[in-house]
Short mmCIF file of C-alpha atoms in Angstrom, two decimals:
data_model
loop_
_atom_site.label_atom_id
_atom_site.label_comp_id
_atom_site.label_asym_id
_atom_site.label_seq_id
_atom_site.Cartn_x
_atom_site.Cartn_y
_atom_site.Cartn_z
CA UNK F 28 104.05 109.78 77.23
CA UNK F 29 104.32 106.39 75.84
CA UNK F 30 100.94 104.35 77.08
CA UNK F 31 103.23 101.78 78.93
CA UNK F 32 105.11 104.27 81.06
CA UNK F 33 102.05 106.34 81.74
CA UNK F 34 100.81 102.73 82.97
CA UNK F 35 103.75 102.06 85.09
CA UNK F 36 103.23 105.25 86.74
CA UNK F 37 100.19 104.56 87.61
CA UNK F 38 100.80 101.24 89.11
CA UNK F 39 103.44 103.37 91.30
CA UNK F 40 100.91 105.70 92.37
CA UNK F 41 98.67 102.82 94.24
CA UNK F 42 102.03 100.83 95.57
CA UNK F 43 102.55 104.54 97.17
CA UNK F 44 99.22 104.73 98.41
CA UNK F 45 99.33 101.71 100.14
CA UNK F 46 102.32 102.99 102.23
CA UNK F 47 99.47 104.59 104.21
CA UNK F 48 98.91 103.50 107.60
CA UNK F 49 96.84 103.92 110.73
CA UNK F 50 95.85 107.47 111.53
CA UNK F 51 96.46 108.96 114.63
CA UNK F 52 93.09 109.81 116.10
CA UNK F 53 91.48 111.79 118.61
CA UNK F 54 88.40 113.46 119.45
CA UNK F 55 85.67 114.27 117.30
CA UNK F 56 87.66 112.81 114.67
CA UNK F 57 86.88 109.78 112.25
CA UNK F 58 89.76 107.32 112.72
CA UNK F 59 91.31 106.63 115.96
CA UNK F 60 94.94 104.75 116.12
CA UNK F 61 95.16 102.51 114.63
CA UNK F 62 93.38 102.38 111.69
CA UNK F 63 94.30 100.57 108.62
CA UNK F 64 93.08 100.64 105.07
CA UNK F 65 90.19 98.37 105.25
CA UNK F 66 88.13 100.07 108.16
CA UNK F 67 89.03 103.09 106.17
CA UNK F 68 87.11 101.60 103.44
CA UNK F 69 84.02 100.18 105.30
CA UNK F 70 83.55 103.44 106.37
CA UNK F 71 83.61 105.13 103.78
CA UNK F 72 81.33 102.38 101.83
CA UNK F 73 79.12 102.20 104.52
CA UNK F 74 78.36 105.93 104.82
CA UNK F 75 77.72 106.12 100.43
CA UNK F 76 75.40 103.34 101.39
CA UNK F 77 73.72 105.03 103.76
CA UNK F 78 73.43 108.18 101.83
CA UNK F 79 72.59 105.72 98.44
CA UNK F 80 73.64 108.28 95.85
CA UNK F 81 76.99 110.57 95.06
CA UNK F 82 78.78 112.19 92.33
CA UNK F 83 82.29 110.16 92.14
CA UNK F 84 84.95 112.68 90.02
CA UNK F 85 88.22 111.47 89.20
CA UNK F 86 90.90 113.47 87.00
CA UNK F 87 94.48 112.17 86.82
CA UNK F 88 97.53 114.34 85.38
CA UNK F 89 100.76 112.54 84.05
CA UNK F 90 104.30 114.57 82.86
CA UNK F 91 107.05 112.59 81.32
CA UNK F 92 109.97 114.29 81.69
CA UNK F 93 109.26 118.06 81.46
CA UNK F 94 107.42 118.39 78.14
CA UNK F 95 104.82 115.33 77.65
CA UNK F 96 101.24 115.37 79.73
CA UNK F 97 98.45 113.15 79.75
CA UNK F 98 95.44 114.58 81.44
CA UNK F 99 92.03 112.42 82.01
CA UNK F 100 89.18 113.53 83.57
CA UNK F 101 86.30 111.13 84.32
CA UNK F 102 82.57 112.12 86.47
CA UNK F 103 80.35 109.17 87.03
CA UNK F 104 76.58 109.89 88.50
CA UNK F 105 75.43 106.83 90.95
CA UNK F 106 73.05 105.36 92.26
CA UNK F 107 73.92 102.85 94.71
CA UNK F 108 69.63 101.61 95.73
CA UNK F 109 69.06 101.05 91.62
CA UNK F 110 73.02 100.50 91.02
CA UNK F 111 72.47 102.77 88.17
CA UNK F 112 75.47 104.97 86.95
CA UNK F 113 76.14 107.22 84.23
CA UNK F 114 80.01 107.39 83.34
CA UNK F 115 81.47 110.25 81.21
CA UNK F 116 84.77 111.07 79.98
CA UNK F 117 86.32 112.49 76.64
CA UNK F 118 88.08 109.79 74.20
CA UNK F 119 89.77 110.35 70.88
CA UNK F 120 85.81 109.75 69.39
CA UNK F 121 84.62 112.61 71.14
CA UNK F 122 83.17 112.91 74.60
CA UNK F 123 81.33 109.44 75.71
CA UNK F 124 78.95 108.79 77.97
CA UNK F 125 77.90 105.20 79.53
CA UNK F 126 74.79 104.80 81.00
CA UNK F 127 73.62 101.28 82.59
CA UNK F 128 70.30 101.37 84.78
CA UNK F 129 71.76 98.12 87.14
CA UNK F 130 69.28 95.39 85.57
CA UNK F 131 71.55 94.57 82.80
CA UNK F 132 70.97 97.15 80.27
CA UNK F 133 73.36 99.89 78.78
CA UNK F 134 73.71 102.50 76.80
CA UNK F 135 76.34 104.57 74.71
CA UNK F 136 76.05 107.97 73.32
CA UNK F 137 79.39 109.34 72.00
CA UNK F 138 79.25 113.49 70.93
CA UNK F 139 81.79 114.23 68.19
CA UNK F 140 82.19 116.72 65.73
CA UNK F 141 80.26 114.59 63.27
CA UNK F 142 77.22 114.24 65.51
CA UNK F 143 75.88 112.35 68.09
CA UNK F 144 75.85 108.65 68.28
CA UNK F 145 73.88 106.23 70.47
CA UNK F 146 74.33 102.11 70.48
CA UNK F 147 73.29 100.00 73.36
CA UNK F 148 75.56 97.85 75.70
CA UNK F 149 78.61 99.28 76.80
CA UNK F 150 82.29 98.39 76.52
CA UNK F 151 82.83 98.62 79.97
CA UNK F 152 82.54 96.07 82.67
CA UNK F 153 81.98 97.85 85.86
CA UNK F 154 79.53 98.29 88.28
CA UNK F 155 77.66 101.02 90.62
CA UNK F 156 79.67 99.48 93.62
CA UNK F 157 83.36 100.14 92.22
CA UNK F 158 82.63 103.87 92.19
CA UNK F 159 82.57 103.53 96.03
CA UNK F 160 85.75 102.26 96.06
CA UNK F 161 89.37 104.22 97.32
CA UNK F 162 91.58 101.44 96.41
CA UNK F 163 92.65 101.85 100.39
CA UNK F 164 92.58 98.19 101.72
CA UNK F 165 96.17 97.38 101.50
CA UNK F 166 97.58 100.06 103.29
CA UNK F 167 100.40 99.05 105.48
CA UNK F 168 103.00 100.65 107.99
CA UNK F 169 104.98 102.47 105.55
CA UNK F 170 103.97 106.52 105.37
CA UNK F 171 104.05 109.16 108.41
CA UNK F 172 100.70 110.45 108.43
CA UNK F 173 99.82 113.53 110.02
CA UNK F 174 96.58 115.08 111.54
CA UNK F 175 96.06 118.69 110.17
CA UNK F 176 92.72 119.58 111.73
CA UNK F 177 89.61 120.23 110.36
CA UNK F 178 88.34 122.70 107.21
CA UNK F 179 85.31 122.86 105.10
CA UNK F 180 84.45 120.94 101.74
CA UNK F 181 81.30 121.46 99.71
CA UNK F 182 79.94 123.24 103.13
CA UNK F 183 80.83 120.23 105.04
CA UNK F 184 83.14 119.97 108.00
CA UNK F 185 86.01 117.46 107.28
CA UNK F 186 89.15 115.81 108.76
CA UNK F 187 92.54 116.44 106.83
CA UNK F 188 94.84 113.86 107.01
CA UNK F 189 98.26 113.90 105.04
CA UNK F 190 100.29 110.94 104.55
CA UNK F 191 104.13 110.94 102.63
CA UNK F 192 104.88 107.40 101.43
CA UNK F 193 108.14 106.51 99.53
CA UNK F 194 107.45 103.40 98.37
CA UNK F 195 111.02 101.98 98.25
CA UNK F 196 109.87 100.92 101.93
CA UNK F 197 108.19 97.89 100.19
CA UNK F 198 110.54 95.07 98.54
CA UNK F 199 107.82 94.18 96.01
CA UNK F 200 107.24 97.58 94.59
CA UNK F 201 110.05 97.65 91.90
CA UNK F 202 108.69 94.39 90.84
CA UNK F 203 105.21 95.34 90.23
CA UNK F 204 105.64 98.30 87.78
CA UNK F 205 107.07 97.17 84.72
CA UNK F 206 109.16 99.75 82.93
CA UNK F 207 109.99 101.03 86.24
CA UNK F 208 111.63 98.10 87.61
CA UNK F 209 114.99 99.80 87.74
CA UNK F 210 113.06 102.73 89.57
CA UNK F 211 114.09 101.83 93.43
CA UNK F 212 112.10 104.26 95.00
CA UNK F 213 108.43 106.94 93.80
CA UNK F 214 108.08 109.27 96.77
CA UNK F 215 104.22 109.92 97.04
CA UNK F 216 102.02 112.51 99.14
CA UNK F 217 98.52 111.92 100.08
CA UNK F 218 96.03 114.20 101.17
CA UNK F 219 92.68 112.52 102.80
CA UNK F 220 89.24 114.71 103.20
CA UNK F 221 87.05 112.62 105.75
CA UNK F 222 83.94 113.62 107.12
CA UNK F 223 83.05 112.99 110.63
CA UNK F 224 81.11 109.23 109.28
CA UNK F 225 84.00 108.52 107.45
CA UNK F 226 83.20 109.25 103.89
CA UNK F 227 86.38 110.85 102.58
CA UNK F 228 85.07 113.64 100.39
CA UNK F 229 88.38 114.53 98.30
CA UNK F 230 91.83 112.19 98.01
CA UNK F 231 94.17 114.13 96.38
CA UNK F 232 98.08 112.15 95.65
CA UNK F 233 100.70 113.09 94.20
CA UNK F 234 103.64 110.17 93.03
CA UNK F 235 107.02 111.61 91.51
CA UNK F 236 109.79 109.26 89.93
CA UNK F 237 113.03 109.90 88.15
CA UNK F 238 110.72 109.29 84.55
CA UNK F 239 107.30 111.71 85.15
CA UNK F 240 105.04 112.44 87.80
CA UNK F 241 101.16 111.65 88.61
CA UNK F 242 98.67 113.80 90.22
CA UNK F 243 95.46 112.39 90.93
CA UNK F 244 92.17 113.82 92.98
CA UNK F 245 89.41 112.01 93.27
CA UNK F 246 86.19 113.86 94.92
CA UNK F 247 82.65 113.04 95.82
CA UNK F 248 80.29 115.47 95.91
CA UNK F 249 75.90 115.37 95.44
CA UNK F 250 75.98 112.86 98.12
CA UNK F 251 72.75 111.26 98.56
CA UNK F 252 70.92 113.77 95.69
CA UNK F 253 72.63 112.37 92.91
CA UNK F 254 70.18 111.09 89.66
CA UNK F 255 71.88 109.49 87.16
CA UNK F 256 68.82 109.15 84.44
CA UNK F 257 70.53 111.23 81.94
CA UNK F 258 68.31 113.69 79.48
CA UNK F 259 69.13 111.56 76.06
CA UNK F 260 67.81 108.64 77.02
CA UNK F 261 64.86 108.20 75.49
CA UNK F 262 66.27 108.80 72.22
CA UNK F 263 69.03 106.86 73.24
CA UNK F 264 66.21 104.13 73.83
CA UNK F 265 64.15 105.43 70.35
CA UNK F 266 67.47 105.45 68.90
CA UNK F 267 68.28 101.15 69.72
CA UNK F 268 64.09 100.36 68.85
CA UNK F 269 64.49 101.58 65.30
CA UNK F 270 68.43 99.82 64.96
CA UNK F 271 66.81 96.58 65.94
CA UNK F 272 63.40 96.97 63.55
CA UNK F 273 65.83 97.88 60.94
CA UNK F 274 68.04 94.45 61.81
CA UNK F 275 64.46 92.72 61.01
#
């Protein structure tokens, strides 16, 4: 898939999601009607908070036409009192792994076939806060979500709610996805797993158009026993003392 389309897709996936709209609620469960996309994500931000450490994992899955995937998988450690994270993913280097201990300092270690490399700072600009984050706050009146009861998620109780978006139902979605402009409508289905505090523990969506498809899940588990301090850095430390004695 060509990077642009796989792009536009993506953009589809979130103008989908934010056909979501308030929940129907009821007893014992975490949103009452009506609930929109912003008190979903208080909630949810407010209970990480609380808890001050989680595992975020995200891992998206994109087919062009019936023959060309893209698959990325991403698992970042935080901790939300420090705002210390440790980001890892695979790249065309190898796999690479950011950590930044929330004062201002990062580091890089990349594992390839050639070895393992370690440089300080970090290409990225993010921070432990965005990890927190469901992308949820514009979701409107557009989807028919449905209440589906409760099951269990990492040996937690939680809330399933299922919303089915076509985002055609917005006049400003063809406009905001680029190659896709001609593409009128992306039908979407979202799955929400909530706990009873309102952290959703698992988001799983699925956006089809007439040029590919995206699945994405995005799950948070190790909530409130998460480290991020990972095992190589002290050489990764060692590693940026004798780069810098060398420099002088």
């Amino acid at each position: 898939m060509q990077k642009n389309a796989l792009a536009a897709l993506a953009v589809v996936a979130l103008v989908a999601l934010a056909g979501c709209s308030a929940m129907s609620g009821g007893d014992g469960q975490p949103y009452e009607t009506p609930v929109n996309g912003s008190q979903m994500e208080a909630q949810h931000a407010s209970a990480l908070e609380d808890a001050g450490s989680f595992t975020y994992h995200l891992s998206v899955n994109a087919l062009s036409g019936e023959t060309t995937s893209t698959t990325q998988d991403l698992t970042a450690k935080v901790d939300l009192d420090s705002g210390a994270y440790a980001l890892s993913t695979s790249s065309a280097f190898g796999d690479v792994t950011v950590y930044a201990d929330g004062n201002g300092t990062a580091y890089t270690r990349i594992n390839s076939s050639t070895g393992v490399l370690y440089r300080q700072g970090s290409a990225l600009d993010v921070d432990a806060t965005q990890f927190s984050r469901l992308g949820a706050e514009n979701l409107t009146e557009r989807a028919n979500v449905t209440y589906e009861g409760t099951t269990t998620l990492d040996g937690e109780t939680v809330h399933t709610y299922v919303a089915h978006v076509n985002a055609s139902a917005g006049a400003d979605a063809s406009g905001s996805v680029g190659d896709l402009s001609a593409e009128a409508s992306a039908n979407a289905t979202a799955r929400f797993d909530v706990r009873p505090d309102g952290l959703v523990k698992r988001v799983h969506y699925t956006v089809h158009t007439s040029q590919g498809s995206v699945d994405v899940t995005m799950r948070y588990t190790d909530v409130g026993s998460t480290d991020p301090t990972p095992s190589w850095l002290d050489a990764a430390r060692a590693n940026a003392s004798a780069s810098s004695s060398a420099a002088n």
